[in-house]
Coordinates of C-alpha atoms and ligand atoms in Angstrom, one line a residue:
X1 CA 90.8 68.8 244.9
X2 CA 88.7 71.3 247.2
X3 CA 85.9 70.1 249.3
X4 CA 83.4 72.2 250.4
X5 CA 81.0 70.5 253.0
X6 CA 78.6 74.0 253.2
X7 CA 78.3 74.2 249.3
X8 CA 76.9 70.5 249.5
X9 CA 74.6 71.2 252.6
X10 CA 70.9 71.7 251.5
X11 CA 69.9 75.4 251.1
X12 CA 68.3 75.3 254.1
X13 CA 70.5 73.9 256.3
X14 CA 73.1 76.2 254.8
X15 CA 71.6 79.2 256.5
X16 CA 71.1 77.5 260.0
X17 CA 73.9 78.4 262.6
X18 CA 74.9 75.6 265.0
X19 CA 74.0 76.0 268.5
X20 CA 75.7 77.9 271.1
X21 CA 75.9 76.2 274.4
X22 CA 77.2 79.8 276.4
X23 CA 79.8 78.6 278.5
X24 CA 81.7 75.4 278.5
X25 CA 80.2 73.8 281.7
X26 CA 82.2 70.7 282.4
X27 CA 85.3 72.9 282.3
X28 CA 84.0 75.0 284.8
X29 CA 83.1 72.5 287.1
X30 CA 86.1 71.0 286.7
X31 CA 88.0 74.9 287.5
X32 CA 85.7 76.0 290.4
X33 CA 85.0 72.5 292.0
X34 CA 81.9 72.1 293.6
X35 CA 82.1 76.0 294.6
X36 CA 80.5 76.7 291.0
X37 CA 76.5 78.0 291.4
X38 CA 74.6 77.2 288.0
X39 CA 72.0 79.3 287.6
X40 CA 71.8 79.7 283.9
X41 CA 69.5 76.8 282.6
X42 CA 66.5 76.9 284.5
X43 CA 66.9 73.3 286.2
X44 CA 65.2 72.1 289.3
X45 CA 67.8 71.9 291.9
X46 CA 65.5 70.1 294.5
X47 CA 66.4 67.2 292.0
X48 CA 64.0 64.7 291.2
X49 CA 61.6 62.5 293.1
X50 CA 63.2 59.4 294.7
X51 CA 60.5 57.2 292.9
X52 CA 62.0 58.2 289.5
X53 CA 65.6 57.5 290.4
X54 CA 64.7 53.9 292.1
X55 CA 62.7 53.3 288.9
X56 CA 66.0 54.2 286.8
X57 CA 68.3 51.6 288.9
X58 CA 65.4 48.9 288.1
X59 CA 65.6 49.6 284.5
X60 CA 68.9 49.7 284.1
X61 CA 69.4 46.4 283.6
X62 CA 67.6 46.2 280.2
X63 CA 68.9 49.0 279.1
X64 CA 70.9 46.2 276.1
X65 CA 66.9 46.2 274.5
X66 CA 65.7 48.9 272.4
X67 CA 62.9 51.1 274.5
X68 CA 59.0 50.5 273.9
X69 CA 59.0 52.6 270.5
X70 CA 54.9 53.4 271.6
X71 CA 55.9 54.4 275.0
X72 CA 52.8 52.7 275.9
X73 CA 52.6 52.6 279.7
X74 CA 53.6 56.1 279.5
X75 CA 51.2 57.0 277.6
X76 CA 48.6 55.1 279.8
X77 CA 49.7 56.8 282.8
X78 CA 49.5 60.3 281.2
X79 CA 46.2 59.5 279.1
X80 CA 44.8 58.8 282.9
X81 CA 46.2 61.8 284.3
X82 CA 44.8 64.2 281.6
X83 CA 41.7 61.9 280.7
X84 CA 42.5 62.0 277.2
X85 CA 43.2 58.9 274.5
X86 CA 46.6 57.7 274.1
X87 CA 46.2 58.2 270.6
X88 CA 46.8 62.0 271.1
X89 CA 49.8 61.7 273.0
X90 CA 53.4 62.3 271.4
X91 CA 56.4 61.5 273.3
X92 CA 59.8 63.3 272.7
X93 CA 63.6 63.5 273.3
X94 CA 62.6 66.8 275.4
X95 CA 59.6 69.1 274.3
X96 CA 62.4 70.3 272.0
X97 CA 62.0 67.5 269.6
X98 CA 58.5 67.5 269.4
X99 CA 58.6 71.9 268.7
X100 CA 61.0 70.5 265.7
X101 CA 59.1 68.1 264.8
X102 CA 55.6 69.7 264.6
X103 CA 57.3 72.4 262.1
X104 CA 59.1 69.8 260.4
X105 CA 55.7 68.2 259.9
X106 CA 54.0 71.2 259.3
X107 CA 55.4 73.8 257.7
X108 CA 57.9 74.1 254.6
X109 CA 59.4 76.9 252.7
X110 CA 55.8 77.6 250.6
X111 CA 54.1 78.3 254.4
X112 CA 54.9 80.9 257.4
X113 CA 54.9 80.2 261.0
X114 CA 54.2 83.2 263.7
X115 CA 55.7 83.6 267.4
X116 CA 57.0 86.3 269.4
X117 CA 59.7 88.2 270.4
X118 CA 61.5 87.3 272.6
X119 CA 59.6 83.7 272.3
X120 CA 61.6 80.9 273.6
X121 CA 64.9 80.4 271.3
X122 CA 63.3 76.9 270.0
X123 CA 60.6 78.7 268.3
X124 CA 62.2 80.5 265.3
X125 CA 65.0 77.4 265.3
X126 CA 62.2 75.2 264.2
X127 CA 60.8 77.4 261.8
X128 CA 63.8 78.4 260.2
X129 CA 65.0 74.3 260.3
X130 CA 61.6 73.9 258.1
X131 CA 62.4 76.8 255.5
X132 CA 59.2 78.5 256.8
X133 CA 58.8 82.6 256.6
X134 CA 59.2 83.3 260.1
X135 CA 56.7 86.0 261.3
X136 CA 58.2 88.0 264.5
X137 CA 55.2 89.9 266.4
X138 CA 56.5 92.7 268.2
X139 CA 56.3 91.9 271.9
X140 CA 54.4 93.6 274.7
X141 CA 56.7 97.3 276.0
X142 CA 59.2 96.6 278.6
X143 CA 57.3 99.1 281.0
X144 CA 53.8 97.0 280.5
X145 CA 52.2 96.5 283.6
X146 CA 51.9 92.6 283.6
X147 CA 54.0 91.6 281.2
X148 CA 56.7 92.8 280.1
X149 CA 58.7 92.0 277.3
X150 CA 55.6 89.4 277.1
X151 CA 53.3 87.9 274.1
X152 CA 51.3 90.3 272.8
X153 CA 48.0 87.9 272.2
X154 CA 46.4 90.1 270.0
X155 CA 49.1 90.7 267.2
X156 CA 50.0 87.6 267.4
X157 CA 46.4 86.4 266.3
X158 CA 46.2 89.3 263.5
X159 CA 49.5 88.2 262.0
X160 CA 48.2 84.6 261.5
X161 CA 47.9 84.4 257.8
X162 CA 45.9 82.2 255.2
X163 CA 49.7 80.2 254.8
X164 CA 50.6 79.9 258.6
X165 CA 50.7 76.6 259.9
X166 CA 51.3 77.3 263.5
X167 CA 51.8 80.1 265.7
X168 CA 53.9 78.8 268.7
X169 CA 53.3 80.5 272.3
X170 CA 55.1 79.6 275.6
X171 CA 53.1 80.5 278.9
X172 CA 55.0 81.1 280.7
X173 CA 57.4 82.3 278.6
X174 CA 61.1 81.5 278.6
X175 CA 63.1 84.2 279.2
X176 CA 60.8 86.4 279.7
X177 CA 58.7 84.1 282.7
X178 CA 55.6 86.4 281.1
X179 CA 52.5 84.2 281.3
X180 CA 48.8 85.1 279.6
X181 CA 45.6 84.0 281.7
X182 CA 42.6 82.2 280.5
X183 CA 40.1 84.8 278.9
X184 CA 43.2 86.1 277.2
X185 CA 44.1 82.4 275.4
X186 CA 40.0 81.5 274.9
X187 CA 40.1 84.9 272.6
X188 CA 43.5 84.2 271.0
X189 CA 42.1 80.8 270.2
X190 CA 38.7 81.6 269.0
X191 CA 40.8 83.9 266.2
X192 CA 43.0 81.1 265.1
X193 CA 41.6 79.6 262.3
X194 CA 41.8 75.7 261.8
X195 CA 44.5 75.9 258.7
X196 CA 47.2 77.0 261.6
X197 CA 48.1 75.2 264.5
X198 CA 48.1 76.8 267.7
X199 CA 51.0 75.5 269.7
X200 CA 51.3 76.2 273.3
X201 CA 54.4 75.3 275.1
X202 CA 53.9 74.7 279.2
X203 CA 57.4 73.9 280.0
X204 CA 57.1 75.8 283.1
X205 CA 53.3 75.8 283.6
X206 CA 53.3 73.4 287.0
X207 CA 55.1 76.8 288.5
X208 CA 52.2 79.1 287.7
X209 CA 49.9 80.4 290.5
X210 CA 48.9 83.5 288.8
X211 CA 44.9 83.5 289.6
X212 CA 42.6 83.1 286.2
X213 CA 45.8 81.4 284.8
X214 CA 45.6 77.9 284.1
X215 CA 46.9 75.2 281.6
X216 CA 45.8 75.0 278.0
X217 CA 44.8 71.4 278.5
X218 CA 41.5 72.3 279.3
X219 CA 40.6 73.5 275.7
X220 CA 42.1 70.5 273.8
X221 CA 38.1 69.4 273.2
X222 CA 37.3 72.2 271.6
X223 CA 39.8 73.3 269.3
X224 CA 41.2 70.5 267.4
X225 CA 44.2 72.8 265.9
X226 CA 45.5 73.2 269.7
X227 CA 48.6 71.5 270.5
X228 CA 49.8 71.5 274.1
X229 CA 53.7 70.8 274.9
X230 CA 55.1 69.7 278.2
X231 CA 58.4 68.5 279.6
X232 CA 59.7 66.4 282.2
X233 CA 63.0 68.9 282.2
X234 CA 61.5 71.5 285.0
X235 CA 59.2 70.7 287.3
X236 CA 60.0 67.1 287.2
X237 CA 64.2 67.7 287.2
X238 CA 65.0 65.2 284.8
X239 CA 66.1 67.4 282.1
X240 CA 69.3 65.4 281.8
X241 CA 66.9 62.4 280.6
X242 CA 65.8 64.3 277.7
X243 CA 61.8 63.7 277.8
X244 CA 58.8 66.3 276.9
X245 CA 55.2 65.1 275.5
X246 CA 52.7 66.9 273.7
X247 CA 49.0 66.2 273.9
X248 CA 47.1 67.1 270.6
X249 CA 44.0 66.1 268.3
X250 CA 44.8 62.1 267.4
X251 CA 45.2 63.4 263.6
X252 CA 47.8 65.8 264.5
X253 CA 49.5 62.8 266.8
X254 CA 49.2 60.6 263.4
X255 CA 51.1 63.4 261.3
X256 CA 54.2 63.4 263.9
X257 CA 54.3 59.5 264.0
X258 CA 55.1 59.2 260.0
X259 CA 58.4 61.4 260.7
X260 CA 59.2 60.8 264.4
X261 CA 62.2 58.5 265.3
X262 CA 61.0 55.4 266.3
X263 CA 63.0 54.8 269.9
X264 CA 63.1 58.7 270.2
X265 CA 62.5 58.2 274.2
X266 CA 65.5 55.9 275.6
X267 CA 63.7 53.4 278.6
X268 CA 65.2 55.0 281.5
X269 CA 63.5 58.5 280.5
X270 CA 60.4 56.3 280.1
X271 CA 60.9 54.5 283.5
X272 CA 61.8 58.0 285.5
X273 CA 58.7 59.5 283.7
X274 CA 56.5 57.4 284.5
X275 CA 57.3 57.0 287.9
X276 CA 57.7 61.2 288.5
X277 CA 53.8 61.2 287.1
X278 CA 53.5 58.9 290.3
X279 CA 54.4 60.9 293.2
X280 CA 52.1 64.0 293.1
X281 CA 53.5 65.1 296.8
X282 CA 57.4 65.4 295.9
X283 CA 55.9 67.6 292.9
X284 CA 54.0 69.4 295.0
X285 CA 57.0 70.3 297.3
X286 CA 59.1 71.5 294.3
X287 CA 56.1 73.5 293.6
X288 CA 55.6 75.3 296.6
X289 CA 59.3 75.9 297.2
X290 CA 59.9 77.3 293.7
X291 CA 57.1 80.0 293.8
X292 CA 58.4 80.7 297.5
X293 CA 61.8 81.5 296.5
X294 CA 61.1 83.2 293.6
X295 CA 59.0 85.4 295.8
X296 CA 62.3 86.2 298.7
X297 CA 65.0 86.3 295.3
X298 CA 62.5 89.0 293.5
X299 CA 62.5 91.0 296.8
X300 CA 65.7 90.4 297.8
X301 CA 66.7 91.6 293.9
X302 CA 64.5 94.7 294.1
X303 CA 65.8 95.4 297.9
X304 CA 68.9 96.3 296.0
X305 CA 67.6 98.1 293.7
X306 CA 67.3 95.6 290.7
X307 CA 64.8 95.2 288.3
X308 CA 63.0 91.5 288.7
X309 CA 60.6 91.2 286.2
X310 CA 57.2 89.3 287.1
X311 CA 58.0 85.5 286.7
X312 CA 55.5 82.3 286.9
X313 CA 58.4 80.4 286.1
X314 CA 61.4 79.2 288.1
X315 CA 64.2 81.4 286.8
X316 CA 63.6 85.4 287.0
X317 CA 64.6 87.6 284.5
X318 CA 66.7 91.0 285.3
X319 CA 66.3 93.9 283.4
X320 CA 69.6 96.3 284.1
X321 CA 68.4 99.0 281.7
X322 CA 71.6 98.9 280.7
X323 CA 74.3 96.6 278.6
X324 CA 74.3 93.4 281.0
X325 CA 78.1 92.2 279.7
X326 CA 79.7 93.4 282.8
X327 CA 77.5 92.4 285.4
X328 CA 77.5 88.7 283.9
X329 CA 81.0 88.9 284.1
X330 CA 81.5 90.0 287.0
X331 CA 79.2 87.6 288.4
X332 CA 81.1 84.7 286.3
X333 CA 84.7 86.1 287.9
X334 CA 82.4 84.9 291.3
X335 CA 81.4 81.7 290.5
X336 CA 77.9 82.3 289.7
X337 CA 76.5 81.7 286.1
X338 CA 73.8 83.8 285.3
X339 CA 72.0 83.4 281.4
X340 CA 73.1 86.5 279.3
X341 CA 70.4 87.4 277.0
X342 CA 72.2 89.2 274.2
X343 CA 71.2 86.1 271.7
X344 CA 67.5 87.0 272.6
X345 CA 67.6 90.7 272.0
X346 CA 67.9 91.4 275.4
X347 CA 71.6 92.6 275.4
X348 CA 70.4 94.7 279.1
X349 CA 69.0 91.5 280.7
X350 CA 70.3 88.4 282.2
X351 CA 68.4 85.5 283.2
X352 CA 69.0 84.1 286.9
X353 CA 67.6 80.3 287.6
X354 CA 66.4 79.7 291.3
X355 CA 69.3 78.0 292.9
X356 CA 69.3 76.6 296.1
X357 CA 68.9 78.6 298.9
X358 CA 72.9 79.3 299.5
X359 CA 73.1 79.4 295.8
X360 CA 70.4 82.0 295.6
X361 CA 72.6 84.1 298.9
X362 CA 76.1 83.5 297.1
X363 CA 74.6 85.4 294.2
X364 CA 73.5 88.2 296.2
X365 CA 76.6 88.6 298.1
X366 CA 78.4 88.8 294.4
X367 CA 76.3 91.0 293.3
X368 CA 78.4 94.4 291.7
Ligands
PLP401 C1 63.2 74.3 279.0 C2 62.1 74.6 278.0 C3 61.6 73.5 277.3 C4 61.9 72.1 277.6 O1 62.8 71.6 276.8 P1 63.1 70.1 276.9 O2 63.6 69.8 275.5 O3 61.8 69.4 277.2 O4 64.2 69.9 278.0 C5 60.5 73.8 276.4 N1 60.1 75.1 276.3 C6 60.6 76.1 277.0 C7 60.0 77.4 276.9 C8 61.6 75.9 277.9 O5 62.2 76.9 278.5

C-alpha cells in the first residue's frame, strides 16, 4: 500500500515550502569553535539586561506550572508603558506568531492581503499560510535617494482593495533597514480604509533616530484598523525566548484570543520581558551603541568601496551590484556569516548584522 503524506495535506498547506534555516549553525560552532562571527540574524550581541537574566534564574523554579495564559503582569507593565488598556495587548511566541496569527484570523482564500517587496520574509508566509491572494507592490528603485529597495507608501495604499484584509509594513524594514517617517504613514493611513487592517511591524523601531520618524504607537487612537507589532528579539536580545506583542484596537485583540494558543508565552519569556521593560538605561546603552556602530561599519563599508545602504536598523544591508554567492562564500571560508539574500530577490545583496566590535573588524579584514 502507498502512502502519500502531501496528497493528504490540505490544499493549502500543500503549496507551502518548509522553512530554510541558511546554514546549519550548531555545526558550525561546533567546526569553528568560538572563532565563528554570526552576523546573519540580526541579534543584539550586547546581550540582554542583567535584570532579565536574574528574573529568569527566579523563575526557573516554577517552570513544572503552566505560564499565566493572560500574561497579565506583562500586560500591566506594557499597558503602563504605552498608556493603553490591557485589553488591546496580544502577546506572542515572537512577533512571528502574532504576523500568523493576525492573517490566520483575518484573511482566507476568498480575501487578498498587500505588502512589499522585499517586505520582511514573514509577510507573504502568513498570507500564503491563510490561502489569501497575495498582492506584491513593486518596491521603491534601488538608486532612490532615501530608501532604497524600500516601501513604496503610495502603491502600497492604491493596491489595497475592497477584499484586503491587511496590508503589512515593517519600518524599518527587514532586509532592507528602509524606514518611512511620520507624514508619510499619517497619509498611507488616512487612505486605508477600515475593511483592511493596517499592520505595522517595529521589530527594529527602538534603533531608529531618523528625525520626523517615530513609532506607529502614537496613532493607535485614531485609527482603530492599526495594528502595531513589537518584539523582545532585537533591541531587548532575548530572541532565543521567543516573545513579540502587538498593541491593537481591543476588538482586533478579541479576534486573535478565539485562535491564539492559550500558554503561547512560556514564564521565563514572561519573567525576562517583564523585567527588560524595567531597565530603560541598559536599553538605552544598546541603543546608542547600535546606531554608533552602524554609523563606523557603513563608513568603514563604503571606505572600501562598498555599497551600505541607509539602515535604521541594527544589521546593514550591502548591495554588490553584482551576484553576492561568492563574496558570502568567501566570507563563510573566513568564519564570518553574512545573510545572503537570494530568497528575498536580492541575489546582489547580503545582509551583515552588527557584531561586536572585533566581530565587526574580523569582517573587514575578510573582506575579498
Ligand atoms: C526579527 C524580526 C521580527 C521579530 O521576530 P520575533 O518572532 O519576534 O523574533 C519581526 N519582524 C521583523 C521585520 C524582523 O526582522
Amino acid at each position: 500500500m502507498s502512502f502519500d503524506a502531501t496528497a493528504l495535506a490540505n490544499p493549502i498547506t500543500r503549496r507551502l515550502r518548509a522553512y530554510d534555516p541558511g546554514h546549519d549553525l550548531p555545526a558550525l560552532r561546533a567546526r569553528f569553535g568560538g572563532q565563528l562571527a554570526e552576523l546573519g540574524s540580526n541579534e543584539t550581541v550586547l546581550g540582554p539586561s542583567a535584570r532579565a537574566l536574574a528574573a529568569i534564574a527566579e523563575s526557573l523554579p516554577q517552570v513544572l506550572r503552566y505560564p499565566d495564559p493572560q500574561g497579565g503582569a506583562l500586560k500591566r507593565a506594557l499597558a503602563e508603558k504605552w498608556r493603553v488598556e490591557c485589553a488591546g495587548i496580544a502577546l506572542g511566541n515572537g512577533s512571528h506568531e502574532l504576523l500568523m496569527l493576525l492573517a490566520q484570523c483575518f484573511a482566507d482564500p476568498c480575501t487578498s492581503v498587500v505588502h512589499s517587496e522585499f517586505g520582511f520574509a514573514v509577510f507573504p508566509i502568513a498570507t500564503a499560510a491563510a490561502g489569501a491572494t497575495p498582492i506584491c507592490v513593486k518596491a521603491l528603485p534601488g538608486d532612490h535617494a532615501s530608501a532604497p529597495y524600500g516601501h513604496d507608501l503610495d502603491a502600497l495604499a492604491a493596491a489595497v482593495r475592497a477584499d484586503t484584509r491587511i496590508v503589512y509594513l515593517a519600518n524599518p524594514n527587514n532586509p532592507t533597514g528602509t524606514w518611512f517617517n511620520d507624514a508619510e504613514l499619517d497619509r498611507f493611513l488616512r487612505r486605508v480604509p477600515t475593511s483592511c487592517l493596517a499592520v505595522v511591524d517595529e521589530a527594529y523601531q527602538e534603533f531608529v533616530d531618523a528625525p520626523g520618524t517615530s513609532s506607529a504607537m502614537r496613532l493607535l487612537r485614531l485609527h482603530p484598523n492599526l495594528v502595531v507589532t513589537r518584539t523582545f528579539s532585537k533591541a531587548y536580545a532575548l530572541a532565543g525566548l521567543r516573545i513579540g506583542y502587538l498593541l491593537a484596537d481591543a476588538g482586533v485583540v478579541g479576534v486573535l484570543e478565539r485562535l491564539r494558543e492559550s500558554f503561547n508565552v512560556n514564564s521565563l519569556a514572561q519573567a525576562a520581558a517583564l523585567a527588560a521593560l524595567g531597565d530603560a538605561a541598559h536599553l538605552q546603552n544598546v541603543c546608542t551603541w547600535t546606531r554608533q556602530e552602524r554609523n563606523w561599519l557603513a563608513g568603514e563599508l563604503s571606505a572600501r568601496g562598498y555599497r551600505a545602504l541607509p539602515s535604521q536598523a541594527n544589521f546593514l544591508l550591502v548591495d554588490l551590484g553584482r551576484d553576492a554567492g561568492g563574496f558570502e562564500r568567501h566570507l563563510f571560508d573566513r568564519g564570518v556569516i553574512v545573510r545572503p539574500m537570494a530568497g528575498y530577490g536580492l541575489g546582489h545583496a547580503v545582509r551583515i548584522s552588527l557584531g561586536t566590535r572585533s566581530e565587526n573588524e574580523r569582517l573587514l579584514a575578510a573582506l575579498p
